[in-house]
Short mmCIF file of C-alpha atoms in Angstrom, two decimals:
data_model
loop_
_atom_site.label_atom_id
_atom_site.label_comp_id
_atom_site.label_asym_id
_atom_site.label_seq_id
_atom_site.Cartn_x
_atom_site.Cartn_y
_atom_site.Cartn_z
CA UNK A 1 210.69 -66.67 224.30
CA UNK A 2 211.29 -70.27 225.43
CA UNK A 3 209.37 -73.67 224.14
CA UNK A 4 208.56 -76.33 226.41
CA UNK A 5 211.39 -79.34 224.94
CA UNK A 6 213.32 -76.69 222.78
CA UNK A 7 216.07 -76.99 221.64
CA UNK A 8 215.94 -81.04 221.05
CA UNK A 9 218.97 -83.10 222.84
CA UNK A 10 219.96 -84.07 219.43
CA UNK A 11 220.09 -80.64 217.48
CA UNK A 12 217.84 -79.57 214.60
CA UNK A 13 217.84 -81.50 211.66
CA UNK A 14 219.71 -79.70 208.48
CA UNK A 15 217.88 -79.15 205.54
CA UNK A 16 219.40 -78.79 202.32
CA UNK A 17 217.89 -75.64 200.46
CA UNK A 18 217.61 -73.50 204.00
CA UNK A 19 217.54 -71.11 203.94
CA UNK A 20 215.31 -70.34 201.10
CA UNK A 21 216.32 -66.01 200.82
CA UNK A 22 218.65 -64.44 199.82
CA UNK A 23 219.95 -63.88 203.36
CA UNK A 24 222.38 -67.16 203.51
CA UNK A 25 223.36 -66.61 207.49
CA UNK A 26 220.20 -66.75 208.78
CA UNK A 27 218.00 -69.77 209.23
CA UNK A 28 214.92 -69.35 209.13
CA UNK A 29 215.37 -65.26 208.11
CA UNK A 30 214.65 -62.98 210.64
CA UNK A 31 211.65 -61.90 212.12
CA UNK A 32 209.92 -64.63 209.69
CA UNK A 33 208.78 -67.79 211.47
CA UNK A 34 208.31 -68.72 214.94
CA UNK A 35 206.65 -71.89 216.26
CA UNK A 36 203.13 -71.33 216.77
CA UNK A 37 201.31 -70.77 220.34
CA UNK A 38 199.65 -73.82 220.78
CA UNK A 39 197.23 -74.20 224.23
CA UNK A 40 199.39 -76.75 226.44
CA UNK A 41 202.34 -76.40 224.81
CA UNK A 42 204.49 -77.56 221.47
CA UNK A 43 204.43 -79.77 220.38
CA UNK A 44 199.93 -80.25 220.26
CA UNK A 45 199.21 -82.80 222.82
CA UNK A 46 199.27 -86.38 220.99
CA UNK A 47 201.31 -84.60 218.23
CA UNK A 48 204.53 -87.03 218.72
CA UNK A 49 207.97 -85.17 219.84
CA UNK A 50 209.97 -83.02 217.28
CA UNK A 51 212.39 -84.93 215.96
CA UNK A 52 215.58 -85.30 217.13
CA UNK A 53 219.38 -84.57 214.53
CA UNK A 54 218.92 -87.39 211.72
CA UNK A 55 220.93 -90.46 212.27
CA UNK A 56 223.37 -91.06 208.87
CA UNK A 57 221.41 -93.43 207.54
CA UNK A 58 218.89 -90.57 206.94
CA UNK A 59 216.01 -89.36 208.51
CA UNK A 60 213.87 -90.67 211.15
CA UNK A 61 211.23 -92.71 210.76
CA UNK A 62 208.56 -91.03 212.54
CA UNK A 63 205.23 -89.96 210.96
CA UNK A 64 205.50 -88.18 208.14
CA UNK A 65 209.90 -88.97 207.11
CA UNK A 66 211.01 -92.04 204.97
CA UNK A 67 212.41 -94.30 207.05
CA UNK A 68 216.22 -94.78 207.71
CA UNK A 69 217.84 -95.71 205.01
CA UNK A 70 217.79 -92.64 203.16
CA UNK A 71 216.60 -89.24 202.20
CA UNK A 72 214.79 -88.67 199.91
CA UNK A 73 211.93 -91.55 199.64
CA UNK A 74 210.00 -92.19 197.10
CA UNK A 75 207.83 -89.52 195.28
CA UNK A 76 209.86 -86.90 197.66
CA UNK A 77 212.95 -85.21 196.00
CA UNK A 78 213.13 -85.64 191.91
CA UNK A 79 215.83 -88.35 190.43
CA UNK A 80 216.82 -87.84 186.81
CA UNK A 81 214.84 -85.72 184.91
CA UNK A 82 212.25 -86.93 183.43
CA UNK A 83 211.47 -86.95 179.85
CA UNK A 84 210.86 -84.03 177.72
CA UNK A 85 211.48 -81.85 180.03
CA UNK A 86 213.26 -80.83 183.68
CA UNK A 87 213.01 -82.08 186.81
CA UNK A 88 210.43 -81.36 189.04
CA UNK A 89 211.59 -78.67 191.57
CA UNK A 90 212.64 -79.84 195.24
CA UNK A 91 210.14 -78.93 198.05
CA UNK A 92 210.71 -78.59 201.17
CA UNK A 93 210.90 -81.02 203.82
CA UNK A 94 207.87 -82.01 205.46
CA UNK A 95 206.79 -83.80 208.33
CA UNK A 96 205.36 -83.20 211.90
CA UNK A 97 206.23 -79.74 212.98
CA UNK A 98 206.76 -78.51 209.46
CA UNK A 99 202.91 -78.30 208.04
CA UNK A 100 202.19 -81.19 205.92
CA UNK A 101 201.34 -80.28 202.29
CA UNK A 102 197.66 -79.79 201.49
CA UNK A 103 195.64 -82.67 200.32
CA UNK A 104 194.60 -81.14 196.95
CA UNK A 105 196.66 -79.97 193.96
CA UNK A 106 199.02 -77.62 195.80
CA UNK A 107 202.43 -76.69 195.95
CA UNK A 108 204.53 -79.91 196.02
CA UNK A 109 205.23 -80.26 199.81
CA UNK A 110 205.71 -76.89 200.86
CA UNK A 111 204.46 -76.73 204.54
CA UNK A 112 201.50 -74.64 205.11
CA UNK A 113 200.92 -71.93 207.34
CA UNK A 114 199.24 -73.37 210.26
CA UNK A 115 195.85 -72.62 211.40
CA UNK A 116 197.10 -71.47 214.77
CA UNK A 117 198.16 -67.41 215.35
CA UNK A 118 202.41 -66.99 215.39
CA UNK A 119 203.28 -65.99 218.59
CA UNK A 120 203.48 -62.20 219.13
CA UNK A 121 200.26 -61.24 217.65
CA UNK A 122 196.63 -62.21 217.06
CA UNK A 123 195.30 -64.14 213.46
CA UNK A 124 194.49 -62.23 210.39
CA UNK A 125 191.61 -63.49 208.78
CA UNK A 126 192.48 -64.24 205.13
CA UNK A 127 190.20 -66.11 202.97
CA UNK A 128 192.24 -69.33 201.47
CA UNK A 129 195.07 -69.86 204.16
CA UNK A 130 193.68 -73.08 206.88
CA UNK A 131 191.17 -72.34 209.32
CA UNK A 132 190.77 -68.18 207.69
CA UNK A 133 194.11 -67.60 209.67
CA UNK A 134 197.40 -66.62 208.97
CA UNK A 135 200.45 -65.78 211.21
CA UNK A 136 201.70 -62.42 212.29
CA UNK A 137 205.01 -61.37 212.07
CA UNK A 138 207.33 -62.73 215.27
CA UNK A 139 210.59 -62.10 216.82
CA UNK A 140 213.58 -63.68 215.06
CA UNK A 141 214.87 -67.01 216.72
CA UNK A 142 217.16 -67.53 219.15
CA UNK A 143 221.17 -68.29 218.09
CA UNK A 144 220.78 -71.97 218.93
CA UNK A 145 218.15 -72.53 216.20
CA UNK A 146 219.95 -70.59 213.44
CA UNK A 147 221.58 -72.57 210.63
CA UNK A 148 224.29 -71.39 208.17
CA UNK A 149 225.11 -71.76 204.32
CA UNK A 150 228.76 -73.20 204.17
CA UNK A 151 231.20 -73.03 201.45
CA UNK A 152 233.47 -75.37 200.17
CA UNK A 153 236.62 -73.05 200.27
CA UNK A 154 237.18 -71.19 203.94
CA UNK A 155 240.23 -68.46 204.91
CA UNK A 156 243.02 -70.31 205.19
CA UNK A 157 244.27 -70.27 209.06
CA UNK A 158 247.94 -69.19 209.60
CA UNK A 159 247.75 -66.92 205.93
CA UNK A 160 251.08 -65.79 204.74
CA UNK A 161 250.82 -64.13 201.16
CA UNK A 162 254.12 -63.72 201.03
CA UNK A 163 255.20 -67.87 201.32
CA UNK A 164 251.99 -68.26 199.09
CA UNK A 165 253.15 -65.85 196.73
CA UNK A 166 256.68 -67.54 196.76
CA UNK A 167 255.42 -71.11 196.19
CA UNK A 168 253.65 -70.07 193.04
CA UNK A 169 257.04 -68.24 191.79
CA UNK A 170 258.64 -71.75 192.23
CA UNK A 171 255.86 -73.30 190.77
CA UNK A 172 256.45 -71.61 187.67
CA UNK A 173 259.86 -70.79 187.47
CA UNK A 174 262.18 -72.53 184.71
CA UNK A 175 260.91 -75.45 182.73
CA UNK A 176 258.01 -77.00 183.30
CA UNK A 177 255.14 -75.94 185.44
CA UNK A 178 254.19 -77.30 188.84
CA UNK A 179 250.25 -77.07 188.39
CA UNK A 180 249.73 -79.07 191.79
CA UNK A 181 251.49 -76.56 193.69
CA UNK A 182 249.12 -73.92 192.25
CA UNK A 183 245.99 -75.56 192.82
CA UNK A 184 247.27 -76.50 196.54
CA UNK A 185 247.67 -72.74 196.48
CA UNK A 186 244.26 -71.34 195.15
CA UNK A 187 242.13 -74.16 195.99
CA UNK A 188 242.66 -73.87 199.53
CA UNK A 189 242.34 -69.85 200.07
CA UNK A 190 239.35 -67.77 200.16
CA UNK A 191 239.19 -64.65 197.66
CA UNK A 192 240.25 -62.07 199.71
CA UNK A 193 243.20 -63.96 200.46
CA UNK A 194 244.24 -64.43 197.14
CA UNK A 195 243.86 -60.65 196.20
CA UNK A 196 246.58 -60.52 198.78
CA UNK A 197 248.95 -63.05 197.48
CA UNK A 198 248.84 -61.01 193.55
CA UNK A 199 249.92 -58.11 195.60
CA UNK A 200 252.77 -59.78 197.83
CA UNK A 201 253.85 -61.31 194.29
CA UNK A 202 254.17 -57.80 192.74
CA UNK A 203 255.74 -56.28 195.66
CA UNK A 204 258.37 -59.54 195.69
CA UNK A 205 258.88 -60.10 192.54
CA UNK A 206 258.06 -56.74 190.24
CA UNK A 207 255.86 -59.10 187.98
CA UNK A 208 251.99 -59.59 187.49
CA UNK A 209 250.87 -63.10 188.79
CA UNK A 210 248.03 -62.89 186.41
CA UNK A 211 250.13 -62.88 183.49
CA UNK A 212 252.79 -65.69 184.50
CA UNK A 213 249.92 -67.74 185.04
CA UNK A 214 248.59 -67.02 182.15
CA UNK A 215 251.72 -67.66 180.12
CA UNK A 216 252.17 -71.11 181.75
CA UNK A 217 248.60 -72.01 181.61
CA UNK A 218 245.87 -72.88 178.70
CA UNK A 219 242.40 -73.65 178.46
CA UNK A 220 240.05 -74.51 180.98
CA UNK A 221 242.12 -74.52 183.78
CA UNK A 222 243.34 -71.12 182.65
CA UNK A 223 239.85 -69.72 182.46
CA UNK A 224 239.83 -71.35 186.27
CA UNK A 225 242.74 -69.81 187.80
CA UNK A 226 242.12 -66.65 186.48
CA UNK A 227 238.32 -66.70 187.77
CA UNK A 228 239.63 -67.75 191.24
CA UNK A 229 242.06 -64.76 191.57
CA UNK A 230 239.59 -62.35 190.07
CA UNK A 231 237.83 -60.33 192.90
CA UNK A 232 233.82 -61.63 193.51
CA UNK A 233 232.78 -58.25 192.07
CA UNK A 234 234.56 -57.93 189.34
CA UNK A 235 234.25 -61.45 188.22
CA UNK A 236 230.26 -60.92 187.87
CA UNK A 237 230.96 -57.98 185.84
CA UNK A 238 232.91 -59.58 183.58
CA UNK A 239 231.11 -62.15 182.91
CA UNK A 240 228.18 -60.26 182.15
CA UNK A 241 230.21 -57.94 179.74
CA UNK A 242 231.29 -60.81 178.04
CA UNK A 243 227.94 -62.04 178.01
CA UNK A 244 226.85 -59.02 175.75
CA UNK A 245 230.23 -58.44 173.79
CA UNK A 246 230.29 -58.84 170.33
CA UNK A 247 227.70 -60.85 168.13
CA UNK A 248 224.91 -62.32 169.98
CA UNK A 249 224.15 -62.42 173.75
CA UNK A 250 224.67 -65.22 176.60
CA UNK A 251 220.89 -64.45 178.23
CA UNK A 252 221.51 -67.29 180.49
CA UNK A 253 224.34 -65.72 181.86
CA UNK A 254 222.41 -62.21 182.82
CA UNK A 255 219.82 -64.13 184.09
CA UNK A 256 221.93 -66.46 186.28
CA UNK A 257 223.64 -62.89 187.89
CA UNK A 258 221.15 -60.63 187.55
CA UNK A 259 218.07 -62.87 189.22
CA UNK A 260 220.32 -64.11 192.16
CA UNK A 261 223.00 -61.89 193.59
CA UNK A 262 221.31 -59.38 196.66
CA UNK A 263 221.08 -55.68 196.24
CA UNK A 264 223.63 -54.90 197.48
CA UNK A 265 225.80 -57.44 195.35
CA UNK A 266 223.99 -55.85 192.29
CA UNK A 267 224.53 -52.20 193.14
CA UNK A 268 228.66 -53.14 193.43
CA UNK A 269 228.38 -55.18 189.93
CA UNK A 270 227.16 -51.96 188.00
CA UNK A 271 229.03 -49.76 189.66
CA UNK A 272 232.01 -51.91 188.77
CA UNK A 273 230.49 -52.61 184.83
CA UNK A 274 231.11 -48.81 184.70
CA UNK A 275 234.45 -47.62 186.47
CA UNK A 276 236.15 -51.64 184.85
CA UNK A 277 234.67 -51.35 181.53
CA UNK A 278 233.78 -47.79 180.76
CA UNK A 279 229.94 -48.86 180.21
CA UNK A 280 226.58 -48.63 181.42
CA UNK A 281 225.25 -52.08 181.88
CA UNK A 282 221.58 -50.67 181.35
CA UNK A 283 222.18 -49.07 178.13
CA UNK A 284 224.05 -52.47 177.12
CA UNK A 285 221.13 -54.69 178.00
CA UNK A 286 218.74 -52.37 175.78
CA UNK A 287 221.25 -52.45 172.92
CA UNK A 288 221.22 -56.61 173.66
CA UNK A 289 217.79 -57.73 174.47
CA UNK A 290 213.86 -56.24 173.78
CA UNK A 291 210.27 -56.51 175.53
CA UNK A 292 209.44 -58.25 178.61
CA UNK A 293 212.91 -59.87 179.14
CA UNK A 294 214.84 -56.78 178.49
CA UNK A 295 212.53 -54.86 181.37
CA UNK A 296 212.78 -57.76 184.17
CA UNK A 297 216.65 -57.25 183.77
CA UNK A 298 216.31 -53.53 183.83
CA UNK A 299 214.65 -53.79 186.84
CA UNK A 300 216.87 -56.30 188.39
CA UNK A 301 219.89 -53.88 187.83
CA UNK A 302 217.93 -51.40 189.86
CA UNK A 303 219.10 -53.82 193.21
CA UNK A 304 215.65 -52.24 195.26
CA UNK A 305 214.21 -55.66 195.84
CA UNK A 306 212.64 -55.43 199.41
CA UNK A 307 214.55 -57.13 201.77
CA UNK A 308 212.52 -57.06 204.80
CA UNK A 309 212.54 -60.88 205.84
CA UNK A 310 209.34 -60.43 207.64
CA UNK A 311 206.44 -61.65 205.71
CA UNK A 312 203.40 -60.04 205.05
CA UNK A 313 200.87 -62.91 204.54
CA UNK A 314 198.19 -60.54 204.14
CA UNK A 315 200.40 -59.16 201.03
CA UNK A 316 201.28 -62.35 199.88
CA UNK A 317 197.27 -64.00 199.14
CA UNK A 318 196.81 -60.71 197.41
CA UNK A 319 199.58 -60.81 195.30
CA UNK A 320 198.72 -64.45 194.56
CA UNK A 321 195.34 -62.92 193.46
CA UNK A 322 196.74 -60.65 191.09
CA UNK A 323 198.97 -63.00 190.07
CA UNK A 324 195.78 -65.69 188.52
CA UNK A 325 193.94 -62.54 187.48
CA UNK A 326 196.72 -61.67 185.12
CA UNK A 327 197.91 -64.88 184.33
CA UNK A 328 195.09 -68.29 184.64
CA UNK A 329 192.75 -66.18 185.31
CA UNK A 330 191.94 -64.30 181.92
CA UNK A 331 192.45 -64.44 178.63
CA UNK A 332 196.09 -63.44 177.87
CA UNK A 333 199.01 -62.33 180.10
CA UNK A 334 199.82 -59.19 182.38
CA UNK A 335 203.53 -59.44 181.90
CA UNK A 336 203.98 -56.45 183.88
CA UNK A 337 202.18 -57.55 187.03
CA UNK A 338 204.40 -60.77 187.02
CA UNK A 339 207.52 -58.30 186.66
CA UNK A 340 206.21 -56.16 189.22
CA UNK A 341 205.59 -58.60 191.61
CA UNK A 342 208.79 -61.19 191.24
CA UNK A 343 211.42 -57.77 190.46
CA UNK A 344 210.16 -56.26 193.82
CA UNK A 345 209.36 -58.57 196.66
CA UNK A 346 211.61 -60.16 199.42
CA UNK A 347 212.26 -63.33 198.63
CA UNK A 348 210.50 -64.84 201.88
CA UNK A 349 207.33 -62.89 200.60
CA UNK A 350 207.62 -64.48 197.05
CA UNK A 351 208.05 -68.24 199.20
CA UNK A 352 204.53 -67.31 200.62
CA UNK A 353 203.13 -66.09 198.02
CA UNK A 354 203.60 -69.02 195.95
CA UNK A 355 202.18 -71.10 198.61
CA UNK A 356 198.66 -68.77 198.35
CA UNK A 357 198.95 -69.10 194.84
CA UNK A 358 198.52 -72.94 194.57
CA UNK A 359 195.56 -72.61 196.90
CA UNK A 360 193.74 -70.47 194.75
CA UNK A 361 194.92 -71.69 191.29
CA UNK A 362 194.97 -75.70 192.25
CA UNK A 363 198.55 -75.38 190.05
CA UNK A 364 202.01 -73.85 191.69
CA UNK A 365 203.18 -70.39 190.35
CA UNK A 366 205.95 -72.06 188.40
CA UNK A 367 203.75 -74.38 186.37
CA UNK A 368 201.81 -71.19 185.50
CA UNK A 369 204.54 -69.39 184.57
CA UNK A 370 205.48 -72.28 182.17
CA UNK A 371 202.42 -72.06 180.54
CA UNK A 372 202.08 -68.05 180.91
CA UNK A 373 205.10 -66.98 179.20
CA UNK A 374 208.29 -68.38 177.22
CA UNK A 375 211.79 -68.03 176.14
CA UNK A 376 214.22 -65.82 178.46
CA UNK A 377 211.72 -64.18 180.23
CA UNK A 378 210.11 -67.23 181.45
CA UNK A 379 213.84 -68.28 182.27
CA UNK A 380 214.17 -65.34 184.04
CA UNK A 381 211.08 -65.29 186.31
CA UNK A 382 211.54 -69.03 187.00
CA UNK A 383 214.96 -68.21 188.19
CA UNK A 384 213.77 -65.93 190.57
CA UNK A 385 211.15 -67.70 191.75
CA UNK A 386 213.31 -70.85 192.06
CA UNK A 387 215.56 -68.67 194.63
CA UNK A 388 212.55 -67.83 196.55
CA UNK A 389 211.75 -71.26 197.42
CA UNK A 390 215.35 -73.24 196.78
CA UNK A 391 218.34 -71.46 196.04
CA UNK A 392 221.08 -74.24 196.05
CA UNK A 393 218.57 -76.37 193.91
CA UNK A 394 218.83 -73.78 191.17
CA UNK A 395 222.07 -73.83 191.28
CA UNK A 396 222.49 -77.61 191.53
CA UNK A 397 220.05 -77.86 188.39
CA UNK A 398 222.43 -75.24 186.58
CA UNK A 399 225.40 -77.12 187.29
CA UNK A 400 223.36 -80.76 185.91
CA UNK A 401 222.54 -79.07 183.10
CA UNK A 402 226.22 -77.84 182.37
CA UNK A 403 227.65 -81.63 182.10
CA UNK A 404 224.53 -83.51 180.92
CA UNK A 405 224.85 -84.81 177.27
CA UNK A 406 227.18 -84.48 174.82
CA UNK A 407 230.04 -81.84 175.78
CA UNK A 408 230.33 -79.36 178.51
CA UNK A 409 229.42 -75.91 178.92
CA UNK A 410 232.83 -75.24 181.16
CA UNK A 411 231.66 -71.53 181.32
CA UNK A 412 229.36 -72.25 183.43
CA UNK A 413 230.61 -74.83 185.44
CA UNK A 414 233.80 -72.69 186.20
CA UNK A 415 231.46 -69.34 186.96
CA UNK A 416 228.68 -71.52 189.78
CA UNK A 417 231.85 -73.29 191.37
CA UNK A 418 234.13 -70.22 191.77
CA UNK A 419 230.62 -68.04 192.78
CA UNK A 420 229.75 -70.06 194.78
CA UNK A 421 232.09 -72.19 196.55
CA UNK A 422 232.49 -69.09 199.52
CA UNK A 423 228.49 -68.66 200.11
CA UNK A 424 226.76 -72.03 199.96
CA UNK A 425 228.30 -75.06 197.64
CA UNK A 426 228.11 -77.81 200.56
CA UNK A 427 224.03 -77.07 200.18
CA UNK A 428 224.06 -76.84 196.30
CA UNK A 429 226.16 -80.43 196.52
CA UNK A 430 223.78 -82.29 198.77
CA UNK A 431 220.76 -81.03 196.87
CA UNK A 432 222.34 -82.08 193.65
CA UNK A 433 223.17 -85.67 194.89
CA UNK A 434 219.18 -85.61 196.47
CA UNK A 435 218.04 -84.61 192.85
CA UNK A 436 219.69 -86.33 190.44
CA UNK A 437 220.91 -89.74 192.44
CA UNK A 438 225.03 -88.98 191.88
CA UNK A 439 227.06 -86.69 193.35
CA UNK A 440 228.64 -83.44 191.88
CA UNK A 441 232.22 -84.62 192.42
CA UNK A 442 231.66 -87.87 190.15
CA UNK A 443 229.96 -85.86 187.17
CA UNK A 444 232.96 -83.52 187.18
CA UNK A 445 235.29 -86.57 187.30
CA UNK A 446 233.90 -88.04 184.26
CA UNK A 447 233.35 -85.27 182.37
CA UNK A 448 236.85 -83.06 183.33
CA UNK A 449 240.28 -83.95 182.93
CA UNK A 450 243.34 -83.52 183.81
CA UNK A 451 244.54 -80.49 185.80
CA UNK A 452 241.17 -78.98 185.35
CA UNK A 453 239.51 -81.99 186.99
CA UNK A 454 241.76 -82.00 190.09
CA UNK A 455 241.52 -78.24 190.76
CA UNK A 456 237.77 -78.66 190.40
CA UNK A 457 237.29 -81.45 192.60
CA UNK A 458 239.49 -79.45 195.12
CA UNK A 459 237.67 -76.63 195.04
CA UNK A 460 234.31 -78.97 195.42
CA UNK A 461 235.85 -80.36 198.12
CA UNK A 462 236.87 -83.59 197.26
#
């Protein structure tokens, strides 16, 4: 399927936060969104041309962007949080071609389905979407208009485990330790690749490279190095059994994992609880948490969210019904129709469902699930709601949140840089400069030090 003008000279604009699934390749996910069928073409006749790759000095100034000199503009993207409370969440870009965000109370900037049928099938008429019409399901995009998540940290070209695994020997061998020839080492090769070098080092040398770096190492960049050379898997499973060992529990920690990571990422994690750690991770969460918190984790661990990327928008405005019904819209809450809802949809259908939910409610789903619910289980739905619509921007607020104030929680920092820095921390770092006004490497600089600081900035990418 071809569109008169398509693809622009220029490219397609990147924007931070796509896509907003779990399905990081694929931009936007398949079989989700098409340009409409518009009589005479796309763009509408008098509509303006869509706009070409944004010059460096940010966006273009057509109808509808901030003019050059910068993304975000004013009232668009959040700055520091405001007081009392957290940010508001980034939207979505808007802007001609993108829906422009309705004129009532309604969900922050989010574009709108348009009025017009998606190519590939006729309109459904559904009460609340523009014009009684929403868009049926469509072919998935051609490879030009695709965009991918990036990581800070790629395979390292020309891999040899066996020099790798020799430079750290050196590194550590007699007095003194060389810590910038181990974080040239693990800041510059992927995970898979350093699996490799811990077995070239054993085969060389008859030793375990985890425990000569852990006898030459202390602290936080200890905690570091060791997270780097732990395999992806394993590393989520140990941090949530470390989460629930001994007295008291680290709920933000199962909720960061448990509400983020795909199903098939989940189903590996408990399989891996069990065979690393001898436990079941569902009898450990009863034995740790209670009620509706300790359910929307049990279900999470079940990894049977629906991943079909095509949306139903039929689906969606009726789930956005029972959604006010069992929150707004009585007295009381249905916690289990939220749990039912956010535990099993795709995470394009949650995007649109939010959207119908601020037309019927005149309020977005998160601010009703603020006022709905509280404590971990609010943290919980929020989080997965928050990946629906914005996935690096939960991350980027996580990672704010870690430095701001007094002290550091260096858990977490170490855990969303090593997690992520292979799937998408180039989008998690522009939405945190776009958010907060500052970028990620300077609030690491002034809060880190030492070798801890370097190996973090290198693995950040500065």
């Amino acid at each position: 399927m071809s569109y008169p003008g398509y693809p622009p000279s220029g490219g397609y604009p990147a924007f931070p936060g796509y896509p907003p699934t779990g399905q990081e390749s694929v931009y936007p996910p398949a079989g989700q969104y098409s340009y409409p069928t518009v009589p005479g073409g796309y763009p509408p006749a008098g509509g303006g041309t869509y706009p070409a790759a944004p010059p460096s000095a940010g966006y273009p100034g057509a109808a509808g962007y901030p003019a050059p000199g910068g993304y975000p503009a004013p009232g668009g993207y959040p700055g520091a949080p405001q007081a009392g409370g957290m940010p508001p969440y980034p939207a979505a870009p808007t802007g001609p071609g993108f829906g422009m965000p309705s004129a009532g109370p309604g969900f922050g900037g989010y574009p709108q389905p348009p009025a017009q049928s998606y190519a590939g099938g006729g309109p459904a008429q559904i009460p609340g979407y523009p014009g009684g019409q929403a868009p049926s399901p469509v072919p998935s995009l051609p490879a030009a208009m695709v965009q991918c998540t990036q990581g800070t940290i790629q395979a390292a070209p020309n891999f040899d485990a066996g020099r790798d695994a020799e430079i750290l020997r050196k590194a550590m061998k007699g007095f003194g330790t060389d810590e910038q020839a181990i974080i040239n080492v693990v800041a510059n090769r992927s995970n898979d690749q350093r699996q490799k070098i811990k077995e070239a080092f054993k085969t060389m040398y008859g030793k375990d490279l985890i425990k000569d770096l852990k006898s030459e190492l202390s602290g936080n960049v200890e905690e570091l190095i060791l997270a780097l050379f732990m395999p992806s898997t394993y590393y989520d499973a140990w941090s949530l059994r470390h989460a629930m060992k001994g007295a008291g529990t680290q709920e933000r920690v199962l909720i960061e994992i448990l509400c983020t990571r795909t199903n098939q990422e989940i189903r590996e994690i408990v399989n891996c609880y069990k065979s690393e750690f001898g436990r079941d991770i569902e009898q450990d969460i009863r034995g740790d948490t209670s009620g509706h918190f300790e359910r929307l984790l049990i279900s999470m661990c079940q990894g049977n969210r629906d991943e079909n990327q095509t949306v139903d928008y039929q689906k969606a405005q009726e789930d956005a019904q029972r959604l006010y019904q069992a929150g707004e819209g009585k007295l009381g809450t249905d916690e289990s129709c939220f749990n039912m809802v956010l535990a099993s949809r795709s995470f394009p259908q949650l995007k649109a469902t939010a959207e119908a939910y601020s037309r019927i409610a005149n309020r977005d789903l998160l601010s009703s699930i603020d006022r709905e619910f509280s404590g971990n289980v609010e943290r919980g739905l929020k989080t997965i709601l928050q990946c629906a619509l914005n996935r690096p921007a939960f991350f980027a607020e996580r990672l704010y949140y870690s430095m701001k104030g007094a002290g550091t929680d260096d858990s977490t920092l170490i855990r969303i840089i090593v997690t992520r820095s292979e799937i998408d921390l180039v989008q998690i770092k522009q939405m945190f400069t776009q958010m907060y006004q500052k970028t990620l490497a300077s609030m690491i600089a002034s809060d880190t030090s030492g070798d801890y600081r370097r190996l973090l900035l290198a693995i950040v990418g500065q």
